[in-house]
Short mmCIF file of C-alpha atoms in Angstrom, two decimals:
data_model
loop_
_atom_site.label_atom_id
_atom_site.label_comp_id
_atom_site.label_asym_id
_atom_site.label_seq_id
_atom_site.Cartn_x
_atom_site.Cartn_y
_atom_site.Cartn_z
CA UNK A 1 217.67 140.40 138.48
CA UNK A 2 219.56 142.01 135.61
CA UNK A 3 221.86 143.42 138.32
CA UNK A 4 222.82 139.88 139.13
CA UNK A 5 223.82 139.40 135.49
CA UNK A 6 226.09 142.49 135.55
CA UNK A 7 227.54 141.52 138.91
CA UNK A 8 228.46 138.06 137.70
CA UNK A 9 229.89 139.35 134.39
CA UNK A 10 232.05 141.81 136.35
CA UNK A 11 233.10 139.26 138.90
CA UNK A 12 234.25 136.68 136.37
CA UNK A 13 235.46 139.19 133.79
CA UNK A 14 236.28 137.24 130.65
CA UNK A 15 236.39 133.85 132.24
CA UNK A 16 232.96 132.54 131.35
CA UNK A 17 234.09 128.93 131.70
CA UNK A 18 234.95 129.60 135.34
CA UNK A 19 231.63 131.38 135.83
CA UNK A 20 229.75 128.33 134.57
CA UNK A 21 231.95 125.91 136.53
CA UNK A 22 231.32 127.73 139.78
CA UNK A 23 227.77 128.90 139.35
CA UNK A 24 225.94 126.34 137.21
CA UNK A 25 224.97 122.98 138.64
CA UNK A 26 227.35 120.37 137.14
CA UNK A 27 229.13 123.17 135.23
CA UNK A 28 232.51 121.69 136.15
CA UNK A 29 231.87 119.02 133.50
CA UNK A 30 231.93 121.44 130.55
CA UNK A 31 235.68 121.13 130.04
CA UNK A 32 235.38 117.35 129.67
CA UNK A 33 233.51 117.65 126.36
CA UNK A 34 235.53 116.48 123.36
CA UNK A 35 233.13 117.85 120.73
CA UNK A 36 232.06 114.52 119.24
CA UNK A 37 228.47 115.65 118.85
CA UNK A 38 226.83 112.44 120.02
CA UNK A 39 224.69 114.46 122.46
CA UNK A 40 223.30 116.63 119.67
CA UNK A 41 222.61 113.67 117.43
CA UNK A 42 220.81 111.91 120.27
CA UNK A 43 218.52 114.79 121.22
CA UNK A 44 214.82 114.17 120.50
CA UNK A 45 214.10 117.89 120.09
CA UNK A 46 216.93 118.15 117.56
CA UNK A 47 216.10 120.42 114.60
CA UNK A 48 212.89 121.70 116.14
CA UNK A 49 212.35 125.45 116.23
CA UNK A 50 214.44 127.11 118.88
CA UNK A 51 217.19 124.54 118.79
CA UNK A 52 219.84 127.08 117.82
CA UNK A 53 222.81 125.66 119.68
CA UNK A 54 222.89 121.96 120.54
CA UNK A 55 224.78 120.85 123.68
CA UNK A 56 228.22 120.39 122.13
CA UNK A 57 228.07 123.86 120.58
CA UNK A 58 227.05 125.37 123.89
CA UNK A 59 230.00 123.65 125.55
CA UNK A 60 232.41 125.05 122.97
CA UNK A 61 230.89 128.53 123.18
CA UNK A 62 231.39 128.46 126.95
CA UNK A 63 235.01 127.52 126.57
CA UNK A 64 235.48 130.22 123.97
CA UNK A 65 234.13 132.75 126.48
CA UNK A 66 231.11 133.65 124.34
CA UNK A 67 228.99 134.75 127.29
CA UNK A 68 226.34 136.63 125.32
CA UNK A 69 225.89 133.89 122.73
CA UNK A 70 225.39 131.28 125.41
CA UNK A 71 223.06 133.34 127.57
CA UNK A 72 221.01 134.29 124.51
CA UNK A 73 220.83 130.68 123.28
CA UNK A 74 217.58 128.71 123.28
CA UNK A 75 218.96 125.19 122.98
CA UNK A 76 219.21 124.47 126.70
CA UNK A 77 215.50 125.11 127.20
CA UNK A 78 214.63 122.36 124.75
CA UNK A 79 215.68 119.57 127.13
CA UNK A 80 212.99 116.94 127.74
CA UNK A 81 215.15 115.17 130.39
CA UNK A 82 215.21 112.00 128.28
CA UNK A 83 218.85 111.28 129.26
CA UNK A 84 219.82 110.01 125.80
CA UNK A 85 222.84 112.32 125.66
CA UNK A 86 223.74 111.44 129.24
CA UNK A 87 224.02 107.69 128.68
CA UNK A 88 225.67 107.98 125.26
CA UNK A 89 228.41 110.51 126.06
CA UNK A 90 231.77 108.75 125.64
CA UNK A 91 233.33 111.10 128.20
CA UNK A 92 230.57 110.40 130.74
CA UNK A 93 229.55 114.05 130.82
CA UNK A 94 226.11 114.23 132.50
CA UNK A 95 224.92 116.36 129.56
CA UNK A 96 221.29 116.47 130.73
CA UNK A 97 222.30 117.90 134.10
CA UNK A 98 224.76 120.35 132.57
CA UNK A 99 222.05 121.67 130.25
CA UNK A 100 219.68 122.00 133.20
CA UNK A 101 222.46 123.74 135.12
CA UNK A 102 223.12 126.29 132.38
CA UNK A 103 219.39 126.95 131.89
CA UNK A 104 218.94 127.38 135.64
CA UNK A 105 221.88 129.76 135.81
CA UNK A 106 220.59 131.88 132.92
CA UNK A 107 217.20 131.93 134.59
CA UNK A 108 218.63 132.81 138.03
CA UNK A 109 220.58 135.82 136.76
CA UNK A 110 217.56 137.04 134.79
CA UNK A 111 218.83 136.08 131.35
CA UNK A 112 216.28 133.42 130.38
CA UNK A 113 213.86 134.77 127.74
CA UNK A 114 210.71 136.20 129.28
CA UNK A 115 207.86 133.69 129.23
CA UNK A 116 210.09 130.88 127.97
CA UNK A 117 207.45 128.12 128.21
CA UNK A 118 209.58 125.42 129.84
CA UNK A 119 211.12 127.83 132.35
CA UNK A 120 207.61 128.99 133.15
CA UNK A 121 206.57 125.38 133.63
CA UNK A 122 209.58 124.78 135.86
CA UNK A 123 208.61 127.65 138.12
CA UNK A 124 204.94 126.74 138.10
CA UNK A 125 205.63 123.09 138.81
CA UNK A 126 207.98 123.73 141.73
CA UNK A 127 205.75 126.39 143.27
CA UNK A 128 202.75 124.11 142.92
CA UNK A 129 204.50 121.02 144.30
CA UNK A 130 206.04 122.75 147.28
CA UNK A 131 202.94 124.71 148.29
CA UNK A 132 201.36 121.66 149.89
CA UNK A 133 204.14 119.12 149.40
CA UNK A 134 202.33 117.36 146.57
CA UNK A 135 201.36 118.39 143.04
CA UNK A 136 197.87 119.75 142.44
CA UNK A 137 197.53 118.69 138.81
CA UNK A 138 194.43 120.77 138.06
CA UNK A 139 195.90 124.02 139.36
CA UNK A 140 199.17 123.24 137.59
CA UNK A 141 197.35 122.90 134.28
CA UNK A 142 195.27 126.03 134.89
CA UNK A 143 198.28 128.20 135.63
CA UNK A 144 199.97 126.94 132.48
CA UNK A 145 197.00 127.74 130.26
CA UNK A 146 196.61 131.21 131.68
CA UNK A 147 200.27 132.22 131.52
CA UNK A 148 199.64 134.49 128.53
CA UNK A 149 196.54 136.14 129.97
CA UNK A 150 192.88 135.34 130.39
CA UNK A 151 191.89 135.46 126.69
CA UNK A 152 194.68 133.11 125.62
CA UNK A 153 193.91 130.90 128.60
CA UNK A 154 190.27 130.46 127.71
CA UNK A 155 191.19 129.67 124.11
CA UNK A 156 193.74 127.12 125.25
CA UNK A 157 191.30 125.60 127.75
CA UNK A 158 188.71 125.24 124.96
CA UNK A 159 191.26 123.51 122.74
CA UNK A 160 192.08 121.12 125.54
CA UNK A 161 188.48 120.50 126.54
CA UNK A 162 188.22 117.06 124.96
CA UNK A 163 191.47 115.94 126.59
CA UNK A 164 190.27 117.14 129.98
CA UNK A 165 186.82 115.57 129.54
CA UNK A 166 188.38 112.22 128.70
CA UNK A 167 190.43 112.37 131.89
CA UNK A 168 187.47 113.40 134.04
CA UNK A 169 185.42 110.50 132.67
CA UNK A 170 188.28 108.12 133.39
CA UNK A 171 188.51 109.36 136.98
CA UNK A 172 191.95 110.82 136.41
CA UNK A 173 191.16 114.49 136.80
CA UNK A 174 189.55 115.71 139.98
CA UNK A 175 187.89 119.08 139.40
CA UNK A 176 187.76 119.75 143.14
CA UNK A 177 191.50 120.32 142.97
CA UNK A 178 190.74 123.57 141.16
CA UNK A 179 189.42 125.02 144.40
CA UNK A 180 192.22 123.56 146.47
CA UNK A 181 190.49 120.39 147.67
CA UNK A 182 193.46 118.19 146.91
CA UNK A 183 196.08 115.86 148.30
CA UNK A 184 198.39 117.56 150.77
CA UNK A 185 201.23 116.69 153.11
CA UNK A 186 200.48 116.92 156.82
CA UNK A 187 203.69 118.68 157.75
CA UNK A 188 203.56 121.48 155.20
CA UNK A 189 205.04 123.83 157.79
CA UNK A 190 208.07 121.59 158.22
CA UNK A 191 208.53 121.34 154.45
CA UNK A 192 208.45 125.11 154.06
CA UNK A 193 210.96 125.61 156.88
CA UNK A 194 213.22 122.96 155.37
CA UNK A 195 213.05 124.55 151.91
CA UNK A 196 213.69 128.05 153.25
CA UNK A 197 216.85 126.76 154.92
CA UNK A 198 217.92 124.87 151.78
CA UNK A 199 217.44 127.98 149.62
CA UNK A 200 219.38 130.09 152.11
CA UNK A 201 222.30 127.63 152.15
CA UNK A 202 222.39 127.28 148.38
CA UNK A 203 222.46 131.05 147.86
CA UNK A 204 225.20 131.35 150.48
CA UNK A 205 227.32 128.64 148.84
CA UNK A 206 227.05 130.22 145.41
CA UNK A 207 227.82 133.68 146.74
CA UNK A 208 230.86 132.33 148.59
CA UNK A 209 232.17 130.86 145.34
CA UNK A 210 231.73 134.17 143.56
CA UNK A 211 233.42 135.93 146.47
CA UNK A 212 230.51 138.28 147.02
CA UNK A 213 228.34 138.75 150.05
CA UNK A 214 225.26 137.42 148.29
CA UNK A 215 223.44 140.66 149.01
CA UNK A 216 222.31 143.02 146.28
CA UNK B 1 203.46 88.00 156.84
CA UNK B 2 203.87 88.88 153.21
CA UNK B 3 206.81 87.36 151.40
CA UNK B 4 208.23 90.79 150.54
CA UNK B 5 207.79 94.16 152.23
CA UNK B 6 208.67 97.59 150.91
CA UNK B 7 208.37 101.27 151.77
CA UNK B 8 206.05 102.49 149.03
CA UNK B 9 206.52 105.86 147.34
CA UNK B 10 203.45 106.16 145.08
CA UNK B 11 204.09 109.74 143.94
CA UNK B 12 201.69 112.58 143.14
CA UNK B 13 200.27 111.24 139.88
CA UNK B 14 199.21 107.92 141.43
CA UNK B 15 196.98 109.43 144.07
CA UNK B 16 193.22 109.00 144.00
CA UNK B 17 191.69 111.13 141.26
CA UNK B 18 195.09 112.02 139.77
CA UNK B 19 196.37 111.33 136.27
CA UNK B 20 197.83 107.87 137.01
CA UNK B 21 195.33 106.72 139.62
CA UNK B 22 194.59 103.60 137.56
CA UNK B 23 198.28 102.67 137.74
CA UNK B 24 197.98 102.51 141.52
CA UNK B 25 194.77 100.47 141.37
CA UNK B 26 196.42 97.86 139.17
CA UNK B 27 199.66 97.82 141.17
CA UNK B 28 197.69 97.13 144.33
CA UNK B 29 195.85 94.23 142.66
CA UNK B 30 199.07 92.83 141.21
CA UNK B 31 200.90 93.04 144.55
CA UNK B 32 198.04 91.34 146.35
CA UNK B 33 198.30 88.34 144.05
CA UNK B 34 202.09 88.28 144.35
CA UNK B 35 201.94 88.60 148.14
CA UNK B 36 203.99 91.81 148.19
CA UNK B 37 203.27 94.24 151.01
CA UNK B 38 203.69 97.89 150.10
CA UNK B 39 203.43 100.29 153.04
CA UNK B 40 203.09 103.92 152.01
CA UNK B 41 205.85 106.16 153.40
CA UNK B 42 203.95 108.33 155.89
CA UNK B 43 203.49 111.92 154.68
CA UNK B 44 205.77 111.46 151.63
CA UNK B 45 206.23 114.51 149.41
CA UNK B 46 206.80 115.30 145.72
CA UNK B 47 210.24 114.45 144.27
CA UNK B 48 210.32 117.69 142.27
CA UNK B 49 210.53 115.75 138.98
CA UNK B 50 213.07 116.77 136.35
CA UNK B 51 211.24 119.84 135.15
CA UNK B 52 211.51 121.77 138.43
CA UNK B 53 215.29 122.14 137.97
CA UNK B 54 215.29 125.84 137.05
CA UNK B 55 213.14 127.07 139.89
CA UNK B 56 214.24 124.69 142.62
CA UNK B 57 218.01 124.71 142.36
CA UNK B 58 219.93 121.69 143.57
CA UNK B 59 219.76 121.74 147.35
CA UNK B 60 216.02 122.37 147.78
CA UNK B 61 215.24 119.62 145.27
CA UNK B 62 217.51 117.18 147.05
CA UNK B 63 216.10 118.21 150.43
CA UNK B 64 212.62 117.23 149.22
CA UNK B 65 213.87 113.78 148.31
CA UNK B 66 215.90 113.53 151.51
CA UNK B 67 212.76 114.16 153.53
CA UNK B 68 211.24 111.04 151.99
CA UNK B 69 214.39 109.06 152.82
CA UNK B 70 214.28 110.20 156.45
CA UNK B 71 210.57 109.40 156.76
CA UNK B 72 211.03 105.94 155.22
CA UNK B 73 214.03 105.14 157.36
CA UNK B 74 212.33 106.28 160.57
CA UNK B 75 208.95 104.68 160.00
CA UNK B 76 209.80 101.63 157.91
CA UNK B 77 213.35 100.73 158.95
CA UNK B 78 215.24 98.25 156.81
CA UNK B 79 212.80 98.40 153.90
CA UNK B 80 213.79 99.42 150.38
CA UNK B 81 211.89 102.37 148.96
CA UNK B 82 209.87 101.33 145.93
CA UNK B 83 208.54 103.84 143.42
CA UNK B 84 206.10 103.10 140.63
CA UNK B 85 206.66 106.41 138.86
CA UNK B 86 209.76 106.84 136.68
CA UNK B 87 210.28 110.44 137.77
CA UNK B 88 209.96 109.64 141.48
CA UNK B 89 212.42 106.81 141.08
CA UNK B 90 214.88 108.91 139.11
CA UNK B 91 214.61 111.94 141.41
CA UNK B 92 215.12 109.81 144.50
CA UNK B 93 217.97 107.74 143.10
CA UNK B 94 219.75 110.77 141.76
CA UNK B 95 219.44 112.45 145.15
CA UNK B 96 220.69 109.36 146.95
CA UNK B 97 223.70 109.13 144.65
CA UNK B 98 224.62 112.79 145.04
CA UNK B 99 224.19 112.74 148.81
CA UNK B 100 226.34 109.64 149.18
CA UNK B 101 229.14 111.09 147.06
CA UNK B 102 229.19 114.65 148.32
CA UNK B 103 229.69 115.20 152.03
CA UNK B 104 229.16 118.97 151.75
CA UNK B 105 225.79 118.44 150.10
CA UNK B 106 224.91 115.88 152.75
CA UNK B 107 225.82 118.29 155.58
CA UNK B 108 223.69 121.07 154.07
CA UNK B 109 220.83 118.65 153.50
CA UNK B 110 220.95 117.53 157.13
CA UNK B 111 220.84 121.18 158.23
CA UNK B 112 217.76 121.74 156.08
CA UNK B 113 216.09 118.51 157.25
CA UNK B 114 216.57 119.56 160.86
CA UNK B 115 214.10 122.39 160.22
CA UNK B 116 211.49 119.68 159.60
CA UNK B 117 212.62 117.74 162.66
CA UNK B 118 214.24 114.99 160.59
CA UNK B 119 217.64 113.53 159.88
CA UNK B 120 219.19 110.88 157.67
CA UNK B 121 221.27 108.05 159.05
CA UNK B 122 221.33 105.59 156.19
CA UNK B 123 219.62 106.24 152.88
CA UNK B 124 217.49 103.24 151.96
CA UNK B 125 217.86 101.59 148.55
CA UNK B 126 215.59 103.26 146.01
CA UNK B 127 214.03 100.88 143.54
CA UNK B 128 211.47 100.79 140.79
CA UNK B 129 208.50 98.43 141.01
CA UNK B 130 209.79 96.68 137.90
CA UNK B 131 213.09 95.91 139.65
CA UNK B 132 211.18 94.31 142.50
CA UNK B 133 209.26 92.13 140.05
CA UNK B 134 212.27 91.07 138.02
CA UNK B 135 215.03 90.93 140.62
CA UNK B 136 213.28 89.99 143.84
CA UNK B 137 210.71 87.64 142.33
CA UNK B 138 211.85 86.77 138.81
CA UNK B 139 209.92 85.91 135.65
CA UNK B 140 209.18 82.34 136.78
CA UNK B 141 207.51 83.53 139.98
CA UNK B 142 205.59 86.15 138.02
CA UNK B 143 204.31 83.47 135.68
CA UNK B 144 203.05 81.09 138.36
CA UNK B 145 199.82 82.97 139.22
CA UNK B 146 198.83 83.42 135.55
CA UNK B 147 195.31 82.01 135.21
CA UNK B 148 194.28 83.65 131.95
CA UNK B 149 197.18 84.17 129.54
CA UNK B 150 196.71 87.09 127.13
CA UNK B 151 196.94 84.72 124.18
CA UNK B 152 197.06 86.22 120.72
CA UNK B 153 197.21 89.85 121.86
CA UNK B 154 199.91 92.04 120.39
CA UNK B 155 201.55 94.73 122.47
CA UNK B 156 204.21 97.34 121.79
CA UNK B 157 206.32 97.52 124.94
CA UNK B 158 207.08 101.21 125.29
CA UNK B 159 209.87 101.65 127.83
CA UNK B 160 210.44 105.37 127.21
CA UNK B 161 213.13 107.36 128.99
CA UNK B 162 213.31 107.63 132.71
CA UNK B 163 212.66 103.99 133.61
CA UNK B 164 215.50 103.27 131.22
CA UNK B 165 217.96 106.14 131.50
CA UNK B 166 220.19 107.09 133.21
CA UNK B 167 219.88 104.23 135.70
CA UNK B 168 217.84 101.62 133.91
CA UNK B 169 217.26 98.07 134.99
CA UNK B 170 220.42 96.09 135.78
CA UNK B 171 221.58 93.87 132.92
CA UNK B 172 219.50 95.71 130.32
CA UNK B 173 220.85 97.92 127.53
CA UNK B 174 219.78 101.54 127.15
CA UNK B 175 219.13 101.13 123.44
CA UNK B 176 217.05 97.97 123.47
CA UNK B 177 215.95 96.90 126.94
CA UNK B 178 214.07 93.59 126.87
CA UNK B 179 212.42 93.42 130.30
CA UNK B 180 209.10 94.89 129.28
CA UNK B 181 208.85 92.52 126.31
CA UNK B 182 209.63 89.65 128.69
CA UNK B 183 206.93 90.82 131.10
CA UNK B 184 204.43 90.90 128.23
CA UNK B 185 205.43 87.38 127.23
CA UNK B 186 205.32 86.20 130.84
CA UNK B 187 201.59 86.94 130.90
CA UNK B 188 201.04 85.29 127.52
CA UNK B 189 200.99 88.31 125.21
CA UNK B 190 203.07 88.92 122.12
CA UNK B 191 205.65 91.71 122.22
CA UNK B 192 205.92 93.16 118.73
CA UNK B 193 209.14 94.50 117.26
CA UNK B 194 209.07 98.23 116.53
CA UNK B 195 211.69 100.93 116.46
CA UNK B 196 210.52 103.55 118.98
CA UNK B 197 210.73 101.52 122.18
CA UNK B 198 212.98 104.00 124.00
CA UNK B 199 212.03 107.21 122.21
CA UNK B 200 211.12 110.18 124.38
CA UNK B 201 207.42 111.15 124.54
CA UNK B 202 208.38 114.76 125.17
CA UNK B 203 208.04 114.45 128.93
CA UNK B 204 207.07 117.72 130.57
CA UNK B 205 207.43 119.52 127.24
CA UNK B 206 204.04 118.03 126.33
CA UNK B 207 202.70 120.88 128.50
CA UNK B 208 205.11 123.65 127.63
CA UNK B 209 205.89 122.89 123.97
CA UNK B 210 202.99 120.70 122.81
CA UNK B 211 203.77 120.79 119.08
CA UNK B 212 207.28 119.40 119.66
CA UNK B 213 206.12 116.70 122.06
CA UNK B 214 203.18 115.68 119.88
CA UNK B 215 205.55 115.22 116.94
CA UNK B 216 207.49 112.72 119.00
CA UNK B 217 204.37 110.98 120.27
CA UNK B 218 203.13 110.62 116.71
CA UNK B 219 206.33 108.80 115.73
CA UNK B 220 205.98 106.41 118.66
CA UNK B 221 202.35 105.51 117.94
CA UNK B 222 202.96 105.18 114.22
CA UNK B 223 205.82 102.76 114.84
CA UNK B 224 203.66 100.72 117.23
CA UNK B 225 200.96 100.38 114.56
CA UNK B 226 203.57 99.54 111.93
CA UNK B 227 204.89 96.80 114.20
CA UNK B 228 201.41 95.29 114.29
CA UNK B 229 200.58 96.24 117.87
CA UNK B 230 196.97 96.45 119.07
CA UNK B 231 197.93 98.14 122.31
CA UNK B 232 200.88 99.95 123.87
CA UNK B 233 202.24 99.02 127.31
CA UNK B 234 204.47 101.18 129.48
CA UNK B 235 205.94 101.37 133.00
CA UNK B 236 205.84 105.20 133.22
CA UNK B 237 202.88 107.43 134.22
CA UNK B 238 203.98 110.34 132.06
CA UNK B 239 204.64 108.14 129.01
CA UNK B 240 201.22 106.61 129.54
CA UNK B 241 199.40 109.93 129.76
CA UNK B 242 201.31 111.65 126.95
CA UNK B 243 200.95 108.79 124.48
CA UNK B 244 197.29 108.24 125.34
CA UNK B 245 195.52 111.54 125.93
CA UNK B 246 196.84 113.60 123.01
CA UNK B 247 195.82 111.12 120.30
CA UNK B 248 192.78 113.25 119.40
CA UNK B 249 194.88 116.39 119.06
CA UNK B 250 197.51 114.56 117.03
CA UNK B 251 194.80 113.23 114.73
CA UNK B 252 193.63 116.79 114.15
CA UNK B 253 197.14 118.14 113.63
CA UNK B 254 198.45 115.41 111.36
CA UNK B 255 195.31 113.85 109.87
CA UNK B 256 196.07 110.49 111.47
CA UNK B 257 193.45 108.09 112.82
CA UNK B 258 195.10 106.97 116.04
CA UNK B 259 192.95 105.10 118.52
CA UNK B 260 195.31 102.82 120.38
CA UNK B 261 194.94 101.96 124.09
CA UNK B 262 197.99 102.63 126.30
CA UNK B 263 198.26 100.41 129.37
CA UNK B 264 200.50 99.76 132.33
CA UNK B 265 202.34 96.44 132.71
CA UNK B 266 200.52 96.09 136.03
CA UNK B 267 197.15 96.19 134.25
CA UNK B 268 198.17 93.31 132.00
CA UNK B 269 199.47 91.32 134.94
CA UNK B 270 196.33 91.90 136.99
CA UNK B 271 194.14 90.67 134.13
CA UNK B 272 196.32 87.64 133.45
CA UNK B 273 196.14 86.81 137.16
CA UNK B 274 192.38 86.61 136.75
CA UNK B 275 191.58 90.11 138.03
CA UNK B 276 188.48 92.04 136.97
CA UNK B 277 188.42 95.13 134.76
CA UNK B 278 187.89 97.13 137.94
CA UNK B 279 190.88 95.58 139.70
CA UNK B 280 193.00 96.33 136.63
CA UNK B 281 191.84 99.95 136.56
CA UNK B 282 190.64 99.61 132.96
CA UNK B 283 188.02 102.28 133.48
CA UNK B 284 190.89 104.70 133.93
CA UNK B 285 191.97 104.37 130.32
CA UNK B 286 190.90 107.33 128.20
CA UNK B 287 191.31 105.30 125.00
CA UNK B 288 189.22 102.32 126.08
CA UNK B 289 190.95 98.95 125.89
CA UNK B 290 187.80 97.17 124.64
CA UNK B 291 189.56 93.94 123.82
CA UNK B 292 190.84 93.71 127.39
CA UNK B 293 187.46 94.71 128.84
CA UNK B 294 185.88 91.79 126.97
CA UNK B 295 188.74 89.53 128.04
CA UNK B 296 188.25 90.47 131.70
CA UNK B 297 184.53 89.77 131.51
CA UNK B 298 185.05 86.24 130.16
#
């Protein structure tokens, strides 16, 4: 994956704005930012730990070609998808989607921090949801608790015991899901074939933009 | 024949035994009273929700939503898709918008759909249950079946994010939408004024970054209490779960004494229409809504 990072850096040389425009979902909007800061002021995770560069700073860093600073930033992983920035932006920049796009790009080229909790959740959620076409909430929760190993997982599960018990009592947590007895789509095969094709096309499109073959 | 018919997209969390199963129970009761027929889209799949963005990429996520469109269109032609979950609604609407404005994306999506033996001709309208209530029926129609108004009960209408942004309900503002307050009043309750009506509950970060999300949830609940609310009401399954189930943990972390029930609008409506606690899915509330349980038994 780190090869992908080097390849892209080489391909786009010093033009990081172009790299983001072509490779990150909704990246073409970055140049529309006028640095008013409304997005940052509207963000609910503002000033929490890890919020090093808020959206408008990330936009400016991209335009200034600060590739390392942006790819090392944490701010884009703090997005809760609340869409406050999105509806308030006076330039109609879909800030939420741009932040997702930059985070996804960093993740795709192997530059997201290892074990970044929300990137881990993203992967776990998508893998879980697409396995049978519908989310298995119990297995989703289990894989989140145990992301840092068995010891940490048991500790976390103990901490969450009262929450889980409350849900079980209320009929909102089905323990059978833990062993895979859960809601599923009938045409799982069709879904998997569809997704394989979609992934193939997306990779091809992005490689075409970068002018590479898409092969390592 | 029912007076309105829709292609229903219940979403993962509303399924039996899942985290918002009581939402579905109450929606079914409410729709029965209102004579709305909701036919589940056969073999619907997950929308991907917002959080899957990093792993899914754009096209696979949109393909998942497109599959639902194709299934709805084929099996329930001419019917609008109706979602009860904010994330399902947002994911579907966003996908519809992108597909209709980007012919390249549409062509690729069709190629992917073909692998599942499907294709899109026309993408149905994608609507939230609340839109159906307000736009297709209207407050007056919603008031007619009220048998037992929720007199004297004070609710904080918590709209949250994704039922409100980026699409929202037509005619409502992003900063202070009034529809939920109006729904509360329609069934006889009092909608209190408080300042966290559209604050984010942390969404998926409640799982991945619990301390951040719980800080936000604390602010929401505190404001609801300060406004004089006895209960919180929401249209979103994730808002409901986040604001309800972490109250114990927040109490431990911050030394608060939160114990406030968090309900769905559909639960209030079911009860006001004379429905039982069971029909309103009250047993599904982790923080028991005792006042409503007593009200239902009367």
